[in-house]
mmCIF file of C-alpha atoms in Angstrom:
data_model
loop_
_atom_site.group_PDB
_atom_site.id
_atom_site.type_symbol
_atom_site.label_atom_id
_atom_site.label_comp_id
_atom_site.label_asym_id
_atom_site.label_seq_id
_atom_site.Cartn_x
_atom_site.Cartn_y
_atom_site.Cartn_z
ATOM 1 C CA MET A 1 53.053 -49.695 -0.876
ATOM 2 C CA THR A 2 49.371 -50.477 -0.325
ATOM 3 C CA ARG A 3 48.377 -50.489 3.336
ATOM 4 C CA LYS A 4 46.560 -53.716 4.303
ATOM 5 C CA VAL A 5 44.006 -53.294 7.080
ATOM 6 C CA VAL A 6 41.537 -55.529 8.909
ATOM 7 C CA ILE A 7 38.726 -53.676 10.678
ATOM 8 C CA LEU A 8 36.876 -55.635 13.362
ATOM 9 C CA GLY A 9 33.474 -54.102 14.032
ATOM 10 C CA ALA A 10 33.480 -52.201 10.758
ATOM 11 C CA THR A 11 29.865 -51.014 10.925
ATOM 12 C CA SER A 12 30.457 -48.764 13.928
ATOM 13 C CA ALA A 13 30.358 -45.041 13.187
ATOM 14 C CA ILE A 14 33.972 -44.501 14.268
ATOM 15 C CA ALA A 15 35.139 -47.526 12.290
ATOM 16 C CA GLU A 16 33.430 -46.303 9.143
ATOM 17 C CA ALA A 17 34.958 -42.833 9.518
ATOM 18 C CA THR A 18 38.392 -44.379 10.045
ATOM 19 C CA ALA A 19 37.974 -46.669 7.044
ATOM 20 C CA ARG A 20 37.273 -43.629 4.885
ATOM 21 C CA LEU A 21 40.638 -42.152 5.878
ATOM 22 C CA TYR A 22 42.393 -45.352 4.848
ATOM 23 C CA ALA A 23 40.392 -45.496 1.611
ATOM 24 C CA ALA A 24 41.564 -41.995 0.689
ATOM 25 C CA GLU A 25 45.130 -43.314 1.005
ATOM 26 C CA GLY A 26 44.402 -46.230 -1.347
ATOM 27 C CA ALA A 27 44.517 -48.909 1.342
ATOM 28 C CA ALA A 28 43.175 -52.437 0.944
ATOM 29 C CA LEU A 29 40.671 -53.347 3.633
ATOM 30 C CA VAL A 30 38.673 -56.254 4.967
ATOM 31 C CA LEU A 31 35.565 -55.142 6.836
ATOM 32 C CA VAL A 32 34.378 -57.557 9.522
ATOM 33 C CA GLY A 33 31.039 -57.507 11.306
ATOM 34 C CA ARG A 34 27.664 -59.232 11.614
ATOM 35 C CA ASN A 35 25.541 -57.233 9.167
ATOM 36 C CA ALA A 36 26.514 -58.364 5.665
ATOM 37 C CA GLY A 37 24.224 -55.867 3.967
ATOM 38 C CA ARG A 38 25.605 -52.903 5.850
ATOM 39 C CA LEU A 39 29.177 -54.109 5.311
ATOM 40 C CA ALA A 40 28.532 -54.282 1.566
ATOM 41 C CA GLU A 41 27.224 -50.710 1.568
ATOM 42 C CA ILE A 42 30.288 -49.447 3.409
ATOM 43 C CA ALA A 43 32.622 -51.416 1.124
ATOM 44 C CA ALA A 44 31.057 -49.886 -1.985
ATOM 45 C CA ASP A 45 31.462 -46.405 -0.518
ATOM 46 C CA LEU A 46 35.108 -47.059 0.350
ATOM 47 C CA LYS A 47 35.902 -48.241 -3.173
ATOM 48 C CA ALA A 48 34.358 -45.051 -4.525
ATOM 49 C CA ARG A 49 36.593 -43.096 -2.162
ATOM 50 C CA GLY A 50 39.776 -44.702 -3.477
ATOM 51 C CA ALA A 51 40.294 -47.953 -1.561
ATOM 52 C CA ALA A 52 42.451 -50.441 -3.489
ATOM 53 C CA ALA A 53 40.148 -53.166 -2.169
ATOM 54 C CA ALA A 54 37.274 -53.341 0.285
ATOM 55 C CA GLU A 55 36.228 -56.895 1.022
ATOM 56 C CA ILE A 56 33.727 -58.009 3.634
ATOM 57 C CA GLU A 57 33.557 -60.855 6.131
ATOM 58 C CA ALA A 58 30.231 -61.392 7.871
ATOM 59 C CA THR A 59 30.792 -63.089 11.211
ATOM 60 C CA ASP A 60 29.855 -62.716 14.859
ATOM 61 C CA LEU A 61 32.976 -61.236 16.408
ATOM 62 C CA ALA A 62 31.579 -61.809 19.894
ATOM 63 C CA ASN A 63 31.740 -65.562 19.300
ATOM 64 C CA PRO A 64 35.041 -66.320 17.599
ATOM 65 C CA HIS A 65 35.520 -69.954 16.640
ATOM 66 C CA ASP A 66 39.275 -69.649 16.327
ATOM 67 C CA ALA A 67 40.341 -66.018 16.324
ATOM 68 C CA ALA A 68 43.922 -66.812 15.349
ATOM 69 C CA ALA A 69 42.910 -68.890 12.319
ATOM 70 C CA GLN A 70 40.175 -66.455 11.307
ATOM 71 C CA LEU A 71 42.488 -63.461 11.462
ATOM 72 C CA GLN A 72 45.237 -65.281 9.578
ATOM 73 C CA ALA A 73 42.729 -66.128 6.847
ATOM 74 C CA LEU A 74 41.732 -62.453 6.594
ATOM 75 C CA ALA A 75 45.387 -61.463 6.324
ATOM 76 C CA SER A 76 45.855 -64.023 3.549
ATOM 77 C CA ARG A 77 42.958 -62.497 1.613
ATOM 78 C CA LEU A 78 44.762 -59.161 1.726
ATOM 79 C CA GLY A 79 48.140 -60.631 0.871
ATOM 80 C CA GLY A 80 49.590 -59.363 4.139
ATOM 81 C CA LEU A 81 48.658 -57.350 7.200
ATOM 82 C CA ASP A 82 49.682 -53.915 8.407
ATOM 83 C CA ASP A 83 46.976 -52.773 10.816
ATOM 84 C CA VAL A 84 44.292 -54.508 12.868
ATOM 85 C CA LEU A 85 41.656 -52.134 14.237
ATOM 86 C CA LEU A 86 39.096 -53.267 16.812
ATOM 87 C CA PHE A 87 35.998 -51.124 17.292
ATOM 88 C CA TYR A 88 33.151 -53.315 18.458
ATOM 89 C CA GLY A 89 31.491 -53.486 21.875
ATOM 90 C CA VAL A 90 28.139 -53.102 23.580
ATOM 91 C CA LEU A 91 27.223 -50.333 26.006
ATOM 92 C CA GLY A 92 24.305 -52.227 27.527
ATOM 93 C CA ASP A 93 22.064 -50.963 30.282
ATOM 94 C CA GLN A 94 23.629 -50.538 33.710
ATOM 95 C CA ALA A 95 20.378 -50.807 35.694
ATOM 96 C CA ARG A 96 19.395 -53.957 33.838
ATOM 97 C CA ALA A 97 22.861 -55.464 34.257
ATOM 98 C CA GLU A 98 22.631 -55.070 38.027
ATOM 99 C CA ALA A 99 19.597 -57.364 38.141
ATOM 100 C CA ASP A 100 20.002 -59.477 35.004
ATOM 101 C CA MET A 101 23.210 -61.500 35.151
ATOM 102 C CA ALA A 102 22.789 -62.666 31.553
ATOM 103 C CA HIS A 103 22.824 -59.056 30.373
ATOM 104 C CA ALA A 104 25.867 -58.284 32.519
ATOM 105 C CA ARG A 105 27.609 -61.337 31.066
ATOM 106 C CA GLU A 106 26.798 -60.161 27.535
ATOM 107 C CA ILE A 107 28.407 -56.767 28.166
ATOM 108 C CA LEU A 108 31.521 -58.404 29.620
ATOM 109 C CA ASP A 109 31.785 -61.180 27.043
ATOM 110 C CA VAL A 110 31.407 -58.831 24.080
ATOM 111 C CA GLY A 111 33.450 -55.957 25.473
ATOM 112 C CA PHE A 112 36.269 -57.957 27.016
ATOM 113 C CA THR A 113 36.377 -61.722 26.581
ATOM 114 C CA SER A 114 35.883 -61.971 22.832
ATOM 115 C CA ALA A 115 37.809 -58.767 22.155
ATOM 116 C CA ALA A 116 40.746 -60.162 24.138
ATOM 117 C CA GLU A 117 40.868 -63.199 21.855
ATOM 118 C CA TRP A 118 41.084 -61.041 18.744
ATOM 119 C CA CYS A 119 43.728 -58.804 20.337
ATOM 120 C CA LEU A 120 45.924 -61.720 21.353
ATOM 121 C CA ALA A 121 45.589 -63.285 17.914
ATOM 122 C CA ALA A 122 46.539 -59.999 16.261
ATOM 123 C CA ALA A 123 49.498 -59.510 18.599
ATOM 124 C CA ASN A 124 50.901 -62.920 17.680
ATOM 125 C CA ILE A 125 50.672 -62.247 13.953
ATOM 126 C CA LEU A 126 52.176 -58.768 14.201
ATOM 127 C CA GLU A 127 54.979 -59.899 16.485
ATOM 128 C CA ALA A 128 55.859 -62.805 14.205
ATOM 129 C CA GLN A 129 56.139 -60.554 11.160
ATOM 130 C CA GLY A 130 57.917 -57.813 13.107
ATOM 131 C CA ARG A 131 55.724 -54.917 11.997
ATOM 132 C CA GLY A 132 52.213 -53.504 12.031
ATOM 133 C CA ALA A 133 49.848 -52.001 14.559
ATOM 134 C CA LEU A 134 46.972 -53.190 16.697
ATOM 135 C CA VAL A 135 44.690 -50.260 17.530
ATOM 136 C CA VAL A 136 41.858 -50.901 19.969
ATOM 137 C CA ILE A 137 38.998 -48.603 20.932
ATOM 138 C CA GLY A 138 38.658 -48.492 24.694
ATOM 139 C CA SER A 139 36.766 -45.874 26.687
ATOM 140 C CA VAL A 140 37.274 -43.301 29.398
ATOM 141 C CA ALA A 141 34.619 -45.358 31.254
ATOM 142 C CA GLY A 142 37.409 -47.790 32.101
ATOM 143 C CA ASP A 143 39.451 -45.236 34.043
ATOM 144 C CA ARG A 144 37.354 -45.289 37.203
ATOM 145 C CA GLY A 145 34.309 -47.257 38.305
ATOM 146 C CA ARG A 146 31.204 -45.062 38.371
ATOM 147 C CA GLN A 147 27.709 -46.036 39.437
ATOM 148 C CA SER A 148 26.242 -45.056 36.073
ATOM 149 C CA ASN A 149 28.141 -47.530 33.875
ATOM 150 C CA TYR A 150 30.510 -49.715 35.865
ATOM 151 C CA VAL A 151 29.736 -53.011 34.102
ATOM 152 C CA TYR A 152 30.598 -51.513 30.723
ATOM 153 C CA GLY A 153 33.492 -49.704 32.402
ATOM 154 C CA ALA A 154 34.802 -52.981 33.811
ATOM 155 C CA ALA A 155 34.843 -54.544 30.349
ATOM 156 C CA LYS A 156 36.743 -51.573 28.945
ATOM 157 C CA ALA A 157 39.111 -51.467 31.898
ATOM 158 C CA GLY A 158 39.997 -55.121 31.429
ATOM 159 C CA LEU A 159 40.498 -54.647 27.703
ATOM 160 C CA GLY A 160 42.635 -51.599 28.391
ATOM 161 C CA VAL A 161 44.999 -53.491 30.689
ATOM 162 C CA LEU A 162 45.260 -56.277 28.142
ATOM 163 C CA VAL A 163 46.190 -53.894 25.320
ATOM 164 C CA GLN A 164 48.667 -52.060 27.524
ATOM 165 C CA GLY A 165 50.280 -55.409 28.334
ATOM 166 C CA ILE A 166 50.461 -56.298 24.654
ATOM 167 C CA ALA A 167 52.037 -52.909 23.940
ATOM 168 C CA HIS A 168 54.654 -53.565 26.636
ATOM 169 C CA ARG A 169 55.328 -57.062 25.287
ATOM 170 C CA LEU A 170 55.795 -55.834 21.725
ATOM 171 C CA ALA A 171 58.008 -52.948 22.810
ATOM 172 C CA LEU A 172 60.308 -55.304 24.713
ATOM 173 C CA ARG A 173 60.611 -57.597 21.696
ATOM 174 C CA GLY A 174 61.734 -54.526 19.727
ATOM 175 C CA ARG A 175 60.787 -55.837 16.309
ATOM 176 C CA GLY A 176 58.588 -52.974 15.089
ATOM 177 C CA ALA A 177 55.074 -54.141 15.917
ATOM 178 C CA ARG A 178 53.040 -51.991 18.288
ATOM 179 C CA ALA A 179 49.706 -51.796 20.100
ATOM 180 C CA VAL A 180 47.701 -48.704 20.985
ATOM 181 C CA LEU A 181 44.636 -48.179 23.168
ATOM 182 C CA VAL A 182 42.483 -45.243 22.058
ATOM 183 C CA LYS A 183 40.144 -43.927 24.759
ATOM 184 C CA PRO A 184 37.331 -41.746 23.432
ATOM 185 C CA GLY A 185 35.094 -39.679 25.670
ATOM 186 C CA PHE A 186 31.555 -38.839 24.583
ATOM 187 C CA VAL A 187 31.082 -39.545 20.872
ATOM 188 C CA ASP A 188 27.967 -38.748 18.882
ATOM 189 C CA THR A 189 27.135 -42.213 17.521
ATOM 190 C CA PRO A 190 24.039 -44.439 17.391
ATOM 191 C CA MET A 191 25.297 -46.233 20.513
ATOM 192 C CA THR A 192 24.856 -43.007 22.501
ATOM 193 C CA ASP A 193 21.513 -41.965 20.991
ATOM 194 C CA HIS A 194 19.796 -42.446 24.354
ATOM 195 C CA LEU A 195 22.012 -39.801 25.966
ATOM 196 C CA LYS A 196 21.526 -36.054 25.912
ATOM 197 C CA LYS A 197 24.088 -34.652 23.497
ATOM 198 C CA GLY A 198 25.711 -31.325 22.864
ATOM 199 C CA GLY A 199 28.467 -29.228 24.372
ATOM 200 C CA PRO A 200 32.252 -29.106 24.142
ATOM 201 C CA LEU A 201 32.821 -32.611 25.577
ATOM 202 C CA TRP A 202 31.121 -34.346 22.665
ATOM 203 C CA ALA A 203 33.177 -35.379 19.634
ATOM 204 C CA SER A 204 32.183 -36.526 16.171
ATOM 205 C CA PRO A 205 33.138 -39.979 14.837
ATOM 206 C CA GLU A 206 35.277 -38.202 12.250
ATOM 207 C CA ALA A 207 37.295 -36.415 14.933
ATOM 208 C CA VAL A 208 37.979 -39.663 16.793
ATOM 209 C CA ALA A 209 38.820 -41.392 13.500
ATOM 210 C CA GLN A 210 41.611 -38.877 12.921
ATOM 211 C CA VAL A 211 43.092 -39.869 16.294
ATOM 212 C CA VAL A 212 42.765 -43.578 15.499
ATOM 213 C CA ARG A 213 44.439 -43.208 12.119
ATOM 214 C CA LYS A 214 47.347 -41.277 13.605
ATOM 215 C CA ALA A 215 47.686 -43.800 16.435
ATOM 216 C CA ALA A 216 48.249 -46.581 13.916
ATOM 217 C CA ASP A 217 51.421 -44.824 12.748
ATOM 218 C CA ASN A 218 52.921 -43.369 15.910
ATOM 219 C CA GLY A 219 52.331 -42.216 19.451
ATOM 220 C CA GLY A 220 52.228 -43.817 22.866
ATOM 221 C CA PRO A 221 50.380 -46.946 23.980
ATOM 222 C CA ILE A 222 47.461 -44.914 25.384
ATOM 223 C CA VAL A 223 45.797 -42.087 23.462
ATOM 224 C CA TYR A 224 42.752 -40.100 24.595
ATOM 225 C CA ALA A 225 40.310 -38.817 21.996
ATOM 226 C CA PRO A 226 40.049 -35.872 22.077
ATOM 227 C CA PHE A 227 43.272 -35.222 24.009
ATOM 228 C CA PHE A 228 41.652 -33.193 26.815
ATOM 229 C CA TRP A 229 40.038 -36.323 28.278
ATOM 230 C CA ARG A 230 43.465 -37.289 29.600
ATOM 231 C CA PHE A 231 43.352 -34.334 31.995
ATOM 232 C CA ILE A 232 39.651 -34.703 32.856
ATOM 233 C CA LEU A 233 40.152 -38.346 33.788
ATOM 234 C CA LEU A 234 43.310 -37.564 35.728
ATOM 235 C CA VAL A 235 41.236 -35.287 37.962
ATOM 236 C CA ILE A 236 38.459 -37.873 38.280
ATOM 237 C CA ARG A 237 40.912 -40.600 39.261
ATOM 238 C CA LEU A 238 42.495 -38.376 41.913
ATOM 239 C CA VAL A 239 39.253 -37.402 43.669
ATOM 240 C CA PRO A 240 39.242 -39.146 47.090
ATOM 241 C CA ALA A 241 36.601 -41.863 47.429
ATOM 242 C CA PRO A 242 34.660 -40.147 50.266
ATOM 243 C CA ILE A 243 34.152 -37.128 48.001
ATOM 244 C CA PHE A 244 33.691 -39.111 44.800
ATOM 245 C CA HIS A 245 30.965 -41.251 46.375
ATOM 246 C CA LYS A 246 28.837 -38.162 46.954
ATOM 247 C CA THR A 247 28.700 -37.459 43.202
ATOM 248 C CA ARG A 248 26.290 -38.998 40.703
ATOM 249 C CA LEU A 249 28.753 -39.461 37.860
#
């Protein structure tokens, strides 16, 4: 049976790598994002890689008009819905966000408020049909507030709690639908081009995509990508505040 997948934020590097995995399986996809030209390029590549269909929907995900109706329309285009993957967000600039409330609001609105609407809409559709997966890209930045990125971290922390709650809700209903929060660490993407890269903590989009694809089929409600971030963040969360506040993380 052809897998039917909606990808929200399809132009992100991790989203594109994940879409290629689905394409190799012959899935039918709808790619959603703002840049119609880039979406068309990705869609053409996915068809060449074996996708049964690769349609595009150019829209501003950060400003949904009616997320439930929009998502239902995308599902209708596919003739059904198996997976909803959410990848979009904005890292922003922490120093600027501390002084510019409009920039802080943008980070929070994009990373949490709008994303929450899409997640809730997806959860309702998946619960009603009794199957499918919602997979959301969070971040290890949401595990503990750090002076270097706490506005972005707050958005991801809020989104993480929301997805965990959806996962709990769907599990209690016991009808087969599920939700998963994937928390990557450092990933070599255009969003992190301003950071110094290299070393064992950095992962490729392709490596994270493998985790995302697996998460859509099975696993717990929270998955770290790569797995070792679970243990790194456990240590960071357990450091007492008086000690933690002397670091410059």
